[in-house]
Coordinates of C-alpha atoms in Angstrom, one line a residue:
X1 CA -1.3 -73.7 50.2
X2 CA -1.3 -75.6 46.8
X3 CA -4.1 -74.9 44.6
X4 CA -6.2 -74.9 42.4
X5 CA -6.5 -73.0 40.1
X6 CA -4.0 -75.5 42.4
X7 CA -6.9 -77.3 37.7
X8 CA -5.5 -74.9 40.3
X9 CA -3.2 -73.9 40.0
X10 CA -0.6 -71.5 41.3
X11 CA -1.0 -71.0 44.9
X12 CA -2.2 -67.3 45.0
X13 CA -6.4 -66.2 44.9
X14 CA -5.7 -63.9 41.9
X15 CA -8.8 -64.5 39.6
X16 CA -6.9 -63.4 36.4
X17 CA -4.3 -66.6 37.1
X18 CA -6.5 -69.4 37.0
X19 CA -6.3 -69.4 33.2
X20 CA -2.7 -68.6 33.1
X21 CA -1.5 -71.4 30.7
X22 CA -3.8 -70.9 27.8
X23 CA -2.8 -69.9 24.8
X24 CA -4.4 -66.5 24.0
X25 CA -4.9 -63.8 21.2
X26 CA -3.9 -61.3 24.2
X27 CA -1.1 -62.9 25.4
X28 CA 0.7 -61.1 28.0
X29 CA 3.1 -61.0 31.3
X30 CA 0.1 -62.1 33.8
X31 CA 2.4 -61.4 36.9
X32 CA 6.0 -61.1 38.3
X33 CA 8.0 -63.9 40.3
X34 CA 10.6 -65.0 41.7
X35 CA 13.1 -68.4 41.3
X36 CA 13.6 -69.4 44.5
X37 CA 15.8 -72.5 46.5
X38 CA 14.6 -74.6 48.8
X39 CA 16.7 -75.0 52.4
X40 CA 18.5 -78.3 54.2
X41 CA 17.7 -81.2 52.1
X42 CA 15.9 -79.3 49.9
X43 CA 18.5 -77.0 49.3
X44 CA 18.7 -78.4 45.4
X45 CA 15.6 -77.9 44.8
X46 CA 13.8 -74.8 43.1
X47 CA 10.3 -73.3 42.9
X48 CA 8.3 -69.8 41.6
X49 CA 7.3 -67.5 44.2
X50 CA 4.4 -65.2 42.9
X51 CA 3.8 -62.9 46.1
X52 CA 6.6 -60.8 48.0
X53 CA 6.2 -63.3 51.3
X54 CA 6.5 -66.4 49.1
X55 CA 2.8 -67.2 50.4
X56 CA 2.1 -67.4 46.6
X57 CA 3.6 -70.0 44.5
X58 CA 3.1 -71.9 41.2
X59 CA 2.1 -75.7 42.2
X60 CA 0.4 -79.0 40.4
X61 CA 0.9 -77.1 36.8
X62 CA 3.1 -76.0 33.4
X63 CA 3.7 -72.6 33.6
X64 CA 6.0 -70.4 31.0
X65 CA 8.5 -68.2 32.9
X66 CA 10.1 -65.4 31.3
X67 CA 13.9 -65.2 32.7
X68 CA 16.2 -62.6 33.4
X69 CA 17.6 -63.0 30.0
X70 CA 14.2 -62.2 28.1
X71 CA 13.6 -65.8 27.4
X72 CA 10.4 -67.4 27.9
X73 CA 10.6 -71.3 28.5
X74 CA 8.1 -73.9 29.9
X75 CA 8.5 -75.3 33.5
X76 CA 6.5 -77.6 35.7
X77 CA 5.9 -77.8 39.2
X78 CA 4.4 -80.7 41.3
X79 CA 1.7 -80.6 43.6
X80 CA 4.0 -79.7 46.3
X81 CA 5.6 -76.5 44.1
X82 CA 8.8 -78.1 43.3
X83 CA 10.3 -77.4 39.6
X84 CA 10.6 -80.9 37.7
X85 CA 14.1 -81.3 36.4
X86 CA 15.9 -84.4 34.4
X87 CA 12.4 -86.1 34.0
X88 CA 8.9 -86.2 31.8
X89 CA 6.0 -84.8 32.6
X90 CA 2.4 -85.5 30.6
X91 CA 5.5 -87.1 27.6
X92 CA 6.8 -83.8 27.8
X93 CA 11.0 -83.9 28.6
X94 CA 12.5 -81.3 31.1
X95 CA 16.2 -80.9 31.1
X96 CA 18.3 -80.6 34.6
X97 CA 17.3 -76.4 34.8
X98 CA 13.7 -77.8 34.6
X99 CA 12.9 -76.1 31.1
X100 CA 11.0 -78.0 28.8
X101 CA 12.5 -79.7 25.3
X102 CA 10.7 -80.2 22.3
X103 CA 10.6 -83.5 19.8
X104 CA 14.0 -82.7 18.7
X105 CA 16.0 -82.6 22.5
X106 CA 15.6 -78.5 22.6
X107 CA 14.4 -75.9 25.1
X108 CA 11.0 -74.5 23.5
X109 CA 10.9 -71.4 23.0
X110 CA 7.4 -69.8 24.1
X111 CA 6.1 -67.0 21.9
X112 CA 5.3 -63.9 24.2
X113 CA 2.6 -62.8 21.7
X114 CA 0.8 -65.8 22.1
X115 CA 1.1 -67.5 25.2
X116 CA 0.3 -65.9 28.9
X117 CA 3.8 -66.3 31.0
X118 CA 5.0 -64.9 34.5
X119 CA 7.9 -62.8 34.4
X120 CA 11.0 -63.1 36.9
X121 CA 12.3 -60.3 38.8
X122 CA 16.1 -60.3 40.1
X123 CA 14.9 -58.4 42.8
X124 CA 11.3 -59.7 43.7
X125 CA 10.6 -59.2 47.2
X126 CA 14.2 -58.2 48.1
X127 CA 13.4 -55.6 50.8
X128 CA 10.6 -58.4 52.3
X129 CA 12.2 -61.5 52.7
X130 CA 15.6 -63.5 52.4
X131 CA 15.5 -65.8 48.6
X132 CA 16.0 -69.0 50.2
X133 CA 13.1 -70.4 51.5
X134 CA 10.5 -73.3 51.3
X135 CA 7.2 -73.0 49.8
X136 CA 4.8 -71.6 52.6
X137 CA 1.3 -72.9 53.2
X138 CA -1.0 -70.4 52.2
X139 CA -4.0 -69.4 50.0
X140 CA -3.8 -69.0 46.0
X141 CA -5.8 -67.9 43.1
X142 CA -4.9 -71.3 40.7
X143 CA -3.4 -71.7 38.9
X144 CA -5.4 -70.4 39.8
X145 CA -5.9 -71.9 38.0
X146 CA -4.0 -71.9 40.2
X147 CA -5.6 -72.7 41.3
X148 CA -4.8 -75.0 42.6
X149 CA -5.7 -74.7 38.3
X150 CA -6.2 -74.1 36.2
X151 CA -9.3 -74.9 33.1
X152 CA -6.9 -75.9 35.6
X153 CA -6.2 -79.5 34.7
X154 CA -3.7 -80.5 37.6
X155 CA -1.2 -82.4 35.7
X156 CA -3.3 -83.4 32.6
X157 CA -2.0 -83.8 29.8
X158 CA -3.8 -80.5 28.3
X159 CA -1.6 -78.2 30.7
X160 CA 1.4 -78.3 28.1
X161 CA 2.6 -75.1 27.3
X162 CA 3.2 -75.7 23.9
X163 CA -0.7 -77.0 23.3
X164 CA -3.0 -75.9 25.7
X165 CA -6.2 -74.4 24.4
X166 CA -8.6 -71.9 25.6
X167 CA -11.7 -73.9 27.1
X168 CA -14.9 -73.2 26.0
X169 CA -17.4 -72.1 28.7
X170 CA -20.0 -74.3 29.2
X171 CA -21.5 -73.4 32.5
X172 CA -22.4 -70.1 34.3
X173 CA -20.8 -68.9 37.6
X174 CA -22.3 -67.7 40.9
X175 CA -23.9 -64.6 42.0
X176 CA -22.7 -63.2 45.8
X177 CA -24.9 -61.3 48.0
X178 CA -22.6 -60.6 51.3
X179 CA -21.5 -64.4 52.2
X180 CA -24.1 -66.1 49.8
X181 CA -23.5 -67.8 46.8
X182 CA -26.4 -68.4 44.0
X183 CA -26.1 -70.5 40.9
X184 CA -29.6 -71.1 39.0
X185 CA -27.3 -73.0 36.5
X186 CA -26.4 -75.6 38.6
X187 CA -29.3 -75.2 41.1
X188 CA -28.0 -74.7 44.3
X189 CA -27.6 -71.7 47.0
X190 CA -25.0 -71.7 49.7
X191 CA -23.9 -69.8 52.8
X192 CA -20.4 -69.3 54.2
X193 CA -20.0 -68.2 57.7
X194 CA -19.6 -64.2 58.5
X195 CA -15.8 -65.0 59.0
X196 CA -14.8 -66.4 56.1
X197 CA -12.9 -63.8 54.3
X198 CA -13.1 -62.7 50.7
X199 CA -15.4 -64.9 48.5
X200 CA -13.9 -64.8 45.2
X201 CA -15.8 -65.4 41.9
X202 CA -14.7 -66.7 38.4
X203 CA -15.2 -65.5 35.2
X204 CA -15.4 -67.0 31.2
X205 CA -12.5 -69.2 30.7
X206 CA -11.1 -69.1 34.6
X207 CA -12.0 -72.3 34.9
X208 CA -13.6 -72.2 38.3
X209 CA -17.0 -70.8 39.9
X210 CA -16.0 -69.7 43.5
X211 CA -13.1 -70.4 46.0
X212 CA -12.9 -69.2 49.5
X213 CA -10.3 -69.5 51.9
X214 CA -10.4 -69.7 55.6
X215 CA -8.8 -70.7 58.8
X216 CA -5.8 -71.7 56.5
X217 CA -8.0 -73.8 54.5
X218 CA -9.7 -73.3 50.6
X219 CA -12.8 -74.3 49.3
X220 CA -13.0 -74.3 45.4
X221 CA -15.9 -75.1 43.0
X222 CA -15.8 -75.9 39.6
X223 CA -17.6 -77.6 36.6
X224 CA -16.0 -80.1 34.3
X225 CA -17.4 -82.0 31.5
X226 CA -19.0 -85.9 32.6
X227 CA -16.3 -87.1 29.0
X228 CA -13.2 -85.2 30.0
X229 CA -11.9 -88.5 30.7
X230 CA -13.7 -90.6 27.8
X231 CA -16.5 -92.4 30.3
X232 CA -20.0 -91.4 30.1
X233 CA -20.4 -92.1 34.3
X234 CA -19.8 -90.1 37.4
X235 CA -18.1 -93.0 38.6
X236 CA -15.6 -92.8 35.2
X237 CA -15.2 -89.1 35.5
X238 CA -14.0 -89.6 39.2
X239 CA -11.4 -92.6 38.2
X240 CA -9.7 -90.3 35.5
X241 CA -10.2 -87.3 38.1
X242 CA -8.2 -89.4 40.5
X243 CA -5.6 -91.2 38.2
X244 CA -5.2 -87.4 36.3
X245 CA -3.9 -86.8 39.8
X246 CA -6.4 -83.3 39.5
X247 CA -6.0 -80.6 42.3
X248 CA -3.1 -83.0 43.8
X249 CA -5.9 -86.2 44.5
X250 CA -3.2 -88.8 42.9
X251 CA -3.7 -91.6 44.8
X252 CA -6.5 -90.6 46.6
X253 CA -9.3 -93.2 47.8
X254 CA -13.4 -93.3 47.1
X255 CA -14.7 -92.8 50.2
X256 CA -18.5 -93.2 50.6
X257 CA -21.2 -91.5 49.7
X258 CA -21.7 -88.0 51.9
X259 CA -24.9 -85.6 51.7
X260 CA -24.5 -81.8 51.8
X261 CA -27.7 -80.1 52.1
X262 CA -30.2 -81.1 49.5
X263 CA -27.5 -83.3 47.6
X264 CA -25.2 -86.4 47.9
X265 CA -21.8 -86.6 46.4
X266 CA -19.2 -89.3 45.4
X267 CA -16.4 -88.4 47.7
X268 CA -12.2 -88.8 47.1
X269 CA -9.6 -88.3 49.8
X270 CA -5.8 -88.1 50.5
X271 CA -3.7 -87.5 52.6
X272 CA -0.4 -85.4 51.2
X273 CA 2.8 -84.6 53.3
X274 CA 4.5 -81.6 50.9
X275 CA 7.5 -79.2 52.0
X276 CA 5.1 -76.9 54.1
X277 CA 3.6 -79.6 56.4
X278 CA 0.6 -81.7 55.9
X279 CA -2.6 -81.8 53.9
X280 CA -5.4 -83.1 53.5
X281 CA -7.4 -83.2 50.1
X282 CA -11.3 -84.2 49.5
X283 CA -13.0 -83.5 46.3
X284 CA -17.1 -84.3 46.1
X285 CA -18.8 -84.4 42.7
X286 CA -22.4 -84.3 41.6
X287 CA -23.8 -84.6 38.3
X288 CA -25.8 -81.1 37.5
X289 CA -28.8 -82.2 36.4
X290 CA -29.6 -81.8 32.4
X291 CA -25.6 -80.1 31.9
X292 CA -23.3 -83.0 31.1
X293 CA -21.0 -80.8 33.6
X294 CA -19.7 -82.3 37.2
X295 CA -19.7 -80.2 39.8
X296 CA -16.6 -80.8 41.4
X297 CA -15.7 -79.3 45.0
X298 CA -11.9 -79.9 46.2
X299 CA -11.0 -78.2 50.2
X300 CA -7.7 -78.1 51.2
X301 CA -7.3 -78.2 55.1
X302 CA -3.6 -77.6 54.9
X303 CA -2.8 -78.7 58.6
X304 CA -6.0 -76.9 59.5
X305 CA -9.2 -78.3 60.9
X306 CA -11.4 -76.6 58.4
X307 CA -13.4 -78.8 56.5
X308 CA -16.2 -76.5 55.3
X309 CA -19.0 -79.3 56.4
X310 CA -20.9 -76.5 58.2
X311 CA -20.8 -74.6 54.7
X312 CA -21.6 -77.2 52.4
X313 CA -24.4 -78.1 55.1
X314 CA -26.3 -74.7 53.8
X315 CA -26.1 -76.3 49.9
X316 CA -30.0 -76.0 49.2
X317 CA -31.9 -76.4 45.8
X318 CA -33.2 -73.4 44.4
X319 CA -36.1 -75.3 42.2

């Protein structure tokens, strides 16, 4: 699966990843990894496990990678969770081993006591699996964050190693009681089915309210600023969401209006063949009344028939 936190980001539901790109006063290893190769005509291609199996993986993000040799360096991988190599990313240069070069033609350096980085292990998952394999579909954290993202910005021009900042949090996050969500913030209450697995929750600066995965499909919610992209309009916000290429969306078409419950959303959609199969994107958005912040929901079906409609369905206002 690509996430969030693929905003983001990597591709692994661990809450403390969403955010793992911002520069922090307690900066620190936030996870080990693994370089891997893809196979057949991929076989030139690289990408960063972050679990054992290879389910997780770094996608749709900057990330800084500590190596074997102690190094840490800025890479970034596409929505997919390939490495960029011999191109430029958000007018940032990466050289043919995908590291990132500064003004002057160099690989940057990243500071270890003030940026958050993974760290690769020679022997990552050696007694699990083989090293050469494609990215699998699967759930993520997030970036996390990422899901997919992280804030997750996709591949925004804020997700540069070398300048991201810490975002200020400007909204508040739900409350669970068994499989129901409650947010008097942004006024709504909603019910996932008794199946649906682990509901996970965010926290200040993870950039991301709640994200649940099911049936090989994730469900993410998030609040973003209505100026993120310089309009003052839903209908601005979703035409830099889209052209930002956010959560993967690059590309993807406004669709009409669809109602959830007590609310209607502006609705985005693609389609997005990556090296694990097919998926299928849709992001909704809402204003939240007297915030300035969208509500943004992106699934992921991943191949799968999930959509979440029956989910969304339960969104009710609480006043």
């Amino acid at each position: 699966m690509r996430s969030r936190i693929k905003m983001l980001a990597t591709v692994a539901m661990a809450a403390g990843l969403m955010a793992a790109t911002v520069i922090t006063a307690n900066a620190k290893s936030i996870g080990d990894g693994q370089w891997r190769n893809g196979t057949g005509a991929d076989a030139s291609k690289y990408w960063f496990a972050t679990s054992p199996d290879g389910s997780s993986y770094l996608a749709n993000r900057w990330m800084w990678i500590k190596g074997s040799d102690g190094v840490v360096r800025g890479f970034y991988f596409d929505a997919e969770g390939w490495m960029a190599a011999n191109t430029t990313v958000d007018g940032k240069k990466v050289d043919a081993d995908g590291c990132m070069l500064d003004a002057n033609g160099n690989v940057e350096i990243g500071n270890e006591a003030e940026v958050d980085f993974y760290t690769h292990q020679n022997d990552f998952a050696a007694a699990a699996q083989t090293q050469t394999q494609t990215p699998a579909q699967t759930q993520t954290q997030t970036p996390a964050s990422t899901v997919k993202g992280n804030t997750i910005k996709g591949s925004g021009a804020g997700d540069n190693p070398a300048n991201m900042q810490a975002p200020a949090l400007g909204y508040a996050v739900s409350a669970v009681n068994g499989k129901t969500i409650t947010n008097s913030w942004a006024n709504f209450t909603m019910t996932f089915p008794s199946n649906s697995g682990t509901i996970l929750v965010g926290a200040a600066d993870e950039g991301f309210d709640v994200q649940n995965i099911t049936n090989d499909a994730e469900l993410t919610i998030r609040y973003v600023p209505v100026g993120e992209y310089g309009g003052t309009t839903l209908d601005s916000f979703i035409a830099g969401f889209v052209k930002d290429g956010r959560d993967g969306l690059m590309g993807a078409t406004l669709g009409a209006d669809i109602t959830f419950g007590d609310y209607t959303f502006k609705q985005v959609a693609l389609k997005v063949p990556n090296p694990s199969g097919t998926v299928y994107d849709h992001a909704y958005f809402r204003v939240v009344d007297g915030t300035g912040y969208v509500q943004v929901i992106n699934v992921e079906q991943n191949g799968s028939s999930e959509d979440f409609a029956s989910t969304l369905n339960t969104m009710r206002k609480i006043a």
